[in-house]
XYZ file of C-alpha atoms in Angstrom:
487
model
C 121.668 45.068 143.625
C 118.239 46.661 144.397
C 119.078 50.867 143.819
C 118.037 52.064 141.293
C 120.154 54.407 139.534
C 118.817 58.261 139.176
C 119.806 58.732 135.897
C 119.189 62.304 135.015
C 116.929 62.702 131.986
C 119.912 64.527 129.380
C 122.901 64.790 130.149
C 125.369 67.335 129.316
C 129.661 68.043 128.737
C 131.312 69.257 132.299
C 133.239 72.743 131.173
C 134.566 75.187 133.888
C 132.672 74.228 136.520
C 129.356 73.624 134.701
C 127.642 71.329 133.144
C 127.153 73.595 129.172
C 124.331 72.972 126.720
C 124.656 74.984 123.934
C 122.117 74.948 120.268
C 125.224 73.185 118.175
C 125.576 70.240 120.668
C 124.222 66.339 118.756
C 121.744 64.160 121.365
C 123.140 60.055 121.600
C 121.718 57.780 123.520
C 123.862 55.877 126.648
C 122.651 52.179 125.804
C 122.351 49.595 128.155
C 124.411 46.703 126.475
C 122.747 43.688 127.979
C 118.518 44.861 127.703
C 119.271 47.567 125.065
C 116.877 49.897 126.962
C 118.598 53.729 126.662
C 119.049 55.339 130.429
C 119.911 58.478 128.645
C 120.578 61.376 126.689
C 123.924 62.906 126.107
C 124.673 66.580 124.606
C 127.928 66.377 122.508
C 130.626 68.939 122.437
C 130.419 70.725 119.588
C 134.258 72.019 118.526
C 133.229 75.399 119.603
C 132.672 73.377 122.785
C 135.619 72.451 123.046
C 137.275 75.271 122.571
C 135.816 76.455 125.586
C 137.155 73.650 127.475
C 140.474 74.859 126.123
C 140.132 78.367 126.456
C 138.458 77.405 130.490
C 141.813 74.735 131.633
C 144.083 77.058 130.567
C 143.592 80.113 132.858
C 142.657 77.794 135.575
C 145.888 76.167 135.391
C 147.717 79.618 136.062
C 146.941 79.292 139.422
C 146.337 75.083 140.494
C 149.830 75.078 139.203
C 151.171 76.284 141.826
C 148.758 75.547 144.512
C 150.488 73.805 147.538
C 150.518 69.616 147.464
C 148.120 70.175 150.561
C 146.333 72.154 148.903
C 145.861 69.405 145.560
C 146.453 66.697 148.698
C 143.077 67.950 150.874
C 141.190 67.684 147.285
C 142.180 64.220 145.638
C 141.476 62.310 148.998
C 138.134 64.487 149.546
C 137.358 63.240 145.927
C 138.496 59.270 147.913
C 136.428 59.745 150.150
C 132.684 60.203 147.569
C 133.613 57.952 145.573
C 133.560 55.649 148.672
C 130.289 56.931 149.526
C 128.568 56.225 146.858
C 130.357 53.732 145.811
C 127.291 51.137 145.269
C 125.793 54.127 142.340
C 129.073 54.109 140.032
C 129.688 50.007 140.178
C 124.921 50.195 139.674
C 127.239 52.572 136.170
C 129.819 50.012 135.064
C 127.102 47.573 135.076
C 124.538 49.717 133.326
C 126.119 51.816 131.039
C 129.157 49.621 130.202
C 127.661 45.763 130.611
C 131.199 45.440 133.361
C 128.905 42.251 135.447
C 129.138 42.812 139.337
C 132.152 41.700 141.393
C 133.803 43.753 138.560
C 131.860 46.488 138.598
C 133.217 46.651 142.608
C 136.350 46.174 141.646
C 136.605 48.750 139.387
C 134.829 51.484 142.269
C 138.134 50.365 144.968
C 140.454 51.199 142.421
C 139.663 54.437 141.614
C 139.305 55.189 145.245
C 142.984 53.633 145.514
C 144.623 56.154 142.921
C 142.653 59.130 144.478
C 144.377 58.739 147.593
C 148.162 57.682 145.562
C 147.105 60.422 144.338
C 147.292 62.204 146.867
C 150.893 61.362 148.544
C 152.351 61.993 145.311
C 151.874 65.583 145.784
C 153.876 65.424 148.271
C 156.739 63.315 146.519
C 157.878 65.912 143.223
C 160.867 66.558 143.581
C 163.808 67.127 142.002
C 167.400 67.095 143.024
C 170.857 68.579 143.786
C 174.107 67.367 141.648
C 177.558 68.134 141.370
C 178.233 70.455 139.451
C 181.204 70.640 136.984
C 182.552 74.570 137.936
C 183.275 75.975 140.423
C 181.019 77.446 142.586
C 177.864 77.088 141.790
C 174.275 74.577 142.921
C 172.894 73.164 140.397
C 170.090 71.568 140.888
C 166.222 70.771 139.159
C 162.693 71.141 139.518
C 159.612 68.489 138.774
C 157.456 71.518 136.605
C 153.575 70.719 135.689
C 153.086 70.295 131.982
C 149.941 72.852 131.511
C 147.476 70.798 130.113
C 146.910 67.536 129.793
C 144.500 65.562 127.737
C 142.866 61.748 128.113
C 140.983 59.758 125.693
C 139.462 56.202 126.906
C 138.023 53.023 126.182
C 135.188 52.035 127.329
C 135.911 48.714 128.612
C 137.672 49.583 132.216
C 136.327 53.938 132.144
C 136.556 54.488 135.930
C 140.105 53.324 136.333
C 141.669 53.485 133.286
C 140.483 56.758 132.898
C 140.839 58.005 136.707
C 144.725 56.164 136.141
C 145.294 59.466 133.216
C 143.090 62.135 135.691
C 143.567 61.639 139.475
C 147.961 61.620 138.799
C 147.368 65.266 135.915
C 144.899 66.469 138.257
C 148.567 65.594 141.621
C 150.910 67.533 139.599
C 149.391 70.458 138.858
C 147.947 70.029 135.439
C 144.495 70.800 134.145
C 142.987 68.338 132.424
C 140.759 67.553 129.940
C 138.317 63.347 129.262
C 136.712 63.007 126.200
C 135.656 59.265 127.558
C 134.541 56.706 124.828
C 131.270 56.943 123.416
C 129.925 53.827 124.633
C 130.286 54.693 128.251
C 130.107 58.938 128.401
C 127.937 58.565 131.628
C 130.352 57.156 133.480
C 133.145 59.585 131.940
C 130.718 62.765 133.605
C 130.108 60.809 137.057
C 134.405 62.579 137.978
C 132.236 65.435 136.852
C 130.521 65.355 139.324
C 133.021 63.487 141.978
C 135.330 66.397 141.662
C 132.161 69.184 141.776
C 131.793 67.810 145.557
C 135.186 67.683 146.256
C 136.076 71.215 146.205
C 138.577 71.201 142.855
C 138.469 74.845 140.417
C 136.673 75.187 137.931
C 138.552 75.090 134.637
C 141.033 72.920 136.450
C 138.380 69.886 134.425
C 136.516 69.598 132.014
C 135.540 66.004 129.865
C 134.392 66.465 126.742
C 132.062 63.099 125.560
C 131.939 63.037 121.806
C 131.168 60.110 118.986
C 133.711 62.973 116.735
C 137.217 61.497 115.812
C 137.640 64.397 114.807
C 137.029 66.533 117.202
C 140.274 64.400 119.406
C 142.279 64.486 116.683
C 141.510 69.220 117.108
C 142.719 68.189 120.589
C 146.608 67.176 118.992
C 146.682 69.882 116.806
C 145.892 73.245 119.206
C 149.020 73.527 120.465
C 147.510 74.787 123.569
C 147.137 71.098 124.828
C 151.179 69.592 126.462
C 150.591 65.585 127.181
C 147.919 63.363 125.663
C 147.390 60.096 127.679
C 145.390 57.316 125.004
C 144.639 54.745 126.116
C 142.254 51.901 122.879
C 143.164 49.686 120.138
C 146.705 49.791 118.081
C 145.580 51.548 115.435
C 144.209 54.747 116.410
C 146.936 54.598 118.642
C 148.695 54.661 115.380
C 147.385 56.808 113.593
C 147.550 59.098 117.094
C 151.140 58.569 117.510
C 151.609 60.762 113.916
C 149.837 62.788 114.948
C 152.021 63.371 118.415
C 154.725 63.527 115.909
C 153.491 65.597 114.240
C 152.884 68.273 116.414
C 155.050 68.241 119.265
C 153.048 66.600 122.376
C 154.000 64.303 124.636
C 152.091 61.319 124.491
C 151.709 58.277 126.134
C 150.028 55.695 124.629
C 148.315 52.224 125.919
C 147.172 49.918 123.143
C 145.815 46.780 124.126
C 147.809 43.204 124.145
C 147.463 39.481 122.917
C 148.922 37.831 126.066
C 150.391 35.127 126.497
C 150.065 32.865 129.879
C 152.217 29.895 129.435
C 150.989 26.168 131.403
C 154.868 24.019 131.755
C 154.651 20.630 132.451
C 154.599 20.519 136.423
C 152.589 22.929 137.426
C 148.701 22.376 138.969
C 145.870 21.147 136.390
C 142.863 22.596 138.411
C 144.433 25.473 139.372
C 146.048 26.720 136.026
C 142.913 25.959 134.788
C 140.646 27.726 136.869
C 143.540 30.764 136.792
C 143.633 30.289 132.740
C 139.801 31.114 132.591
C 140.097 33.883 134.414
C 142.365 35.392 133.161
C 140.679 35.419 129.900
C 137.692 35.831 130.254
C 136.951 38.462 133.039
C 134.615 41.623 131.665
C 133.761 39.223 127.888
C 137.312 39.962 127.925
C 137.225 42.853 126.560
C 140.822 42.852 128.503
C 144.270 44.481 127.076
C 145.469 42.366 129.055
C 143.352 39.165 129.095
C 145.304 35.627 128.339
C 144.298 35.120 125.162
C 146.892 33.001 124.355
C 147.680 29.934 126.210
C 150.507 27.749 125.336
C 150.859 24.560 127.330
C 153.847 22.040 127.610
C 153.257 18.774 125.978
C 153.494 16.369 128.978
C 150.030 17.894 129.484
C 147.928 19.942 126.938
C 145.944 16.692 126.110
C 144.915 16.643 129.360
C 144.505 20.512 130.223
C 142.730 21.289 126.674
C 140.447 18.759 128.139
C 139.498 19.729 131.419
C 139.735 23.467 130.375
C 137.006 22.568 128.504
C 135.569 21.062 130.832
C 135.441 23.811 132.997
C 134.801 26.669 130.341
C 131.441 25.300 129.737
C 130.333 26.199 134.267
C 131.028 30.081 133.164
C 127.385 32.301 133.705
C 126.489 33.830 131.521
C 123.617 36.313 131.406
C 122.306 38.868 133.511
C 125.137 41.440 134.374
C 123.633 42.537 137.456
C 123.032 38.577 138.853
C 126.299 38.790 141.344
C 126.754 34.888 140.254
C 127.454 36.165 136.702
C 130.692 35.880 135.383
C 129.679 37.007 132.086
C 128.131 39.376 130.541
C 127.607 41.281 127.334
C 129.509 42.516 124.897
C 129.430 46.209 124.569
C 128.004 47.173 121.124
C 127.163 44.423 117.598
C 129.941 44.903 115.993
C 132.116 42.735 118.762
C 130.032 40.311 117.894
C 131.107 40.525 114.375
C 134.564 40.935 115.261
C 134.529 37.215 117.005
C 132.535 35.692 114.805
C 134.608 36.250 111.602
C 138.075 35.054 113.129
C 135.987 32.763 114.874
C 134.336 31.160 111.430
C 137.938 32.554 109.360
C 139.684 29.833 112.187
C 137.666 26.705 111.509
C 137.807 27.360 108.005
C 140.926 27.086 107.800
C 141.495 24.483 109.687
C 141.176 24.635 114.168
C 138.897 23.188 116.537
C 136.023 25.027 117.769
C 136.141 22.785 121.067
C 133.300 25.317 123.008
C 131.400 28.096 122.403
C 128.789 30.525 120.980
C 126.337 33.780 120.242
C 123.680 33.464 123.011
C 120.838 36.117 121.857
C 122.016 40.232 121.066
C 125.707 41.036 122.630
C 125.932 37.698 124.474
C 129.010 35.202 123.309
C 129.651 31.787 125.067
C 132.965 32.284 126.442
C 134.809 30.279 123.901
C 138.159 28.499 122.618
C 139.936 27.724 119.837
C 142.774 25.060 119.494
C 145.746 24.281 116.535
C 145.579 27.447 114.967
C 148.109 29.153 112.581
C 149.913 31.756 111.949
C 147.547 32.535 108.725
C 144.845 33.078 110.910
C 142.534 36.539 112.022
C 142.686 35.233 115.859
C 146.204 34.176 115.695
C 147.713 37.667 115.412
C 144.781 40.027 115.725
C 142.916 41.692 119.360
C 139.281 40.058 119.749
C 138.551 41.553 122.913
C 135.551 38.990 122.763
C 135.420 36.355 124.460
C 137.928 33.725 122.559
C 140.392 32.196 123.753
C 143.157 29.756 121.709
C 145.377 27.337 123.709
C 149.313 26.036 122.489
C 150.579 23.202 122.396
C 154.451 23.806 122.829
C 156.956 20.893 122.327
C 159.084 22.275 126.020
C 160.284 25.314 128.302
C 162.479 26.381 124.969
C 159.704 26.533 122.270
C 156.592 28.116 125.020
C 159.322 31.201 125.536
C 159.362 31.221 122.096
C 155.379 30.954 121.401
C 154.661 33.924 123.969
C 157.375 36.618 121.995
C 156.019 35.257 118.381
C 153.727 38.327 118.736
C 153.629 42.818 117.532
C 151.556 43.200 121.007
C 153.274 43.444 124.034
C 151.595 44.228 126.679
C 152.169 41.117 130.323
C 152.476 37.729 130.393
C 151.773 35.129 132.881
C 154.240 32.169 133.397
C 152.210 28.822 135.893
C 155.243 26.960 136.629
C 156.987 25.062 139.760
C 160.344 25.674 137.902
C 161.613 29.203 139.520
C 165.282 28.644 137.073
C 162.253 28.393 134.401
C 159.650 31.699 135.964
C 162.275 34.256 136.889
C 164.272 33.012 132.826
C 161.300 33.821 131.580
C 160.245 36.747 133.534
C 163.346 38.004 131.362
C 163.398 37.282 128.372
C 159.514 38.217 128.034
C 158.858 40.943 125.186
C 156.660 41.682 127.574
C 155.851 44.651 129.710
C 154.090 43.279 132.749
C 154.824 39.918 133.332
C 152.867 37.586 136.240
C 154.655 34.165 137.609
C 152.181 31.467 139.153
C 149.565 33.839 137.928
C 147.579 34.950 134.861
C 148.026 38.281 132.530
C 145.296 40.000 134.332
C 146.807 42.057 136.799
C 146.704 45.566 137.863
C 147.908 48.074 141.116
C 147.169 51.341 141.442
C 151.178 51.624 142.932
C 152.641 49.074 140.393
C 154.101 50.319 136.366
C 151.703 49.660 133.839
C 152.571 49.994 129.920
C 153.013 48.004 126.990
C 156.734 47.058 124.932
C 156.599 46.811 121.204
C 153.053 47.728 119.330
C 151.152 47.668 122.980
C 152.818 51.534 123.285
C 154.832 53.161 125.890
C 155.922 55.344 128.539
C 154.556 53.927 132.652
C 151.013 54.658 134.332
C 150.418 54.703 138.371
C 151.590 55.930 140.689
C 155.410 58.124 140.553
C 155.436 56.609 137.321
C 152.344 59.270 136.112
C 153.664 61.874 137.809
C 156.673 61.643 135.435
C 155.443 62.281 132.378
C 152.834 64.334 134.076
C 155.855 67.092 135.238
C 158.424 68.402 133.164
C 162.535 68.802 134.364
C 163.858 71.644 134.718
C 167.727 73.094 135.442
C 168.739 75.553 137.483
C 171.726 76.484 138.819
C 173.248 78.833 141.039
C 176.533 80.696 140.722
C 177.942 81.816 144.130
C 179.810 84.889 143.602
C 180.819 85.890 140.240
C 182.108 83.126 137.586
C 185.340 82.867 135.531
C 184.886 84.232 131.795
C 187.183 84.317 129.814
C 186.738 87.346 128.187
């Protein structure tokens, strides 16, 4: 990609329609995870900045919440057009700041364009309903109303895609929105401010608050002016936030990661199963919550699958994410390297077999394959979030299904088979929020409900499903004439 992204020397929080610089802000470096070069300086939101953002969000929502559907639709459609026009720049930012490979970056930009347009369409679909009344001469109906102030806490791994599916429906529903992005990808988040500022979104409706202080994020829960928190991140952080949500009576929609299974039955096409399984785990360096980090293969084809899979994994290109043929780029941080090292070392020490993979340099890691993994190993339960996959042998279909369900998580799943009876049975019995037949577990569609079961969280994102969470239902009755009263 030849485009030179024109990074600002210093980025600042976007609050009440402007990039706010104050003396109490700390500054951090935004680092390219591939070459560890400093991209730009970023000012972090201070406690006082957060209070300003909350005040402006509350005031702006009073007006924004009563705008017409066509006004909100127009701004979202314009934002989609701006994002589409700036596609190369947005993709370059994902590559430089997030370490995304070229193909993933382009996919993510296209996704947010669709997300904005779908949200625009949803502005005209926010409807109540009429219902039969138990009393005579009464009309009974409902309204869907905005919640007020919605807070989004976003991750680093898909900072455009995952933040857009929080931001766009919140705005479409008439809420104001405060985005607290990952400290690894603050510049990418601030690009939302540029897009919606140009699109004409009234000031105060959107704030973007970079911060590296988790305690500041917690204040967004405790403040009575916030009405909902939507979060994507680790189960550890999500469980802490869930407790805060209960304490402060906040509506909370968490998506907390996964340990997603891909089941491959004995009748599967081996070549397709190998390629699908590899893509489903190693896309975006495996920094994907729905990656199929557990591959469960039926016994008759297990040995052939392992041999073919390892051979294929060795051909996956690792390197510079800006190169269009690179499949696996850098991990987001040195801590991610420590995690995968720890998981592999622990597994091998306890008897697992490492077929391929290992540290390259800096934050680069070759795709790695383990087999003979047992429940006493860290990798059995813990999300590695790095290019490591475990392959398991199942005696038969029922054994494979039981193994697939043997996890704390329940985000996504996949099954590859030509036996539709088993495929549909799997779709009903797997404990996961998404099931993909004849495909891996990696899939997301801005039209479809996305969210998990069990430890992967609750609630759904995308389209009308987000709108339902980001509005509140009000019941209204109209008495025709005088209501009969007992006294």
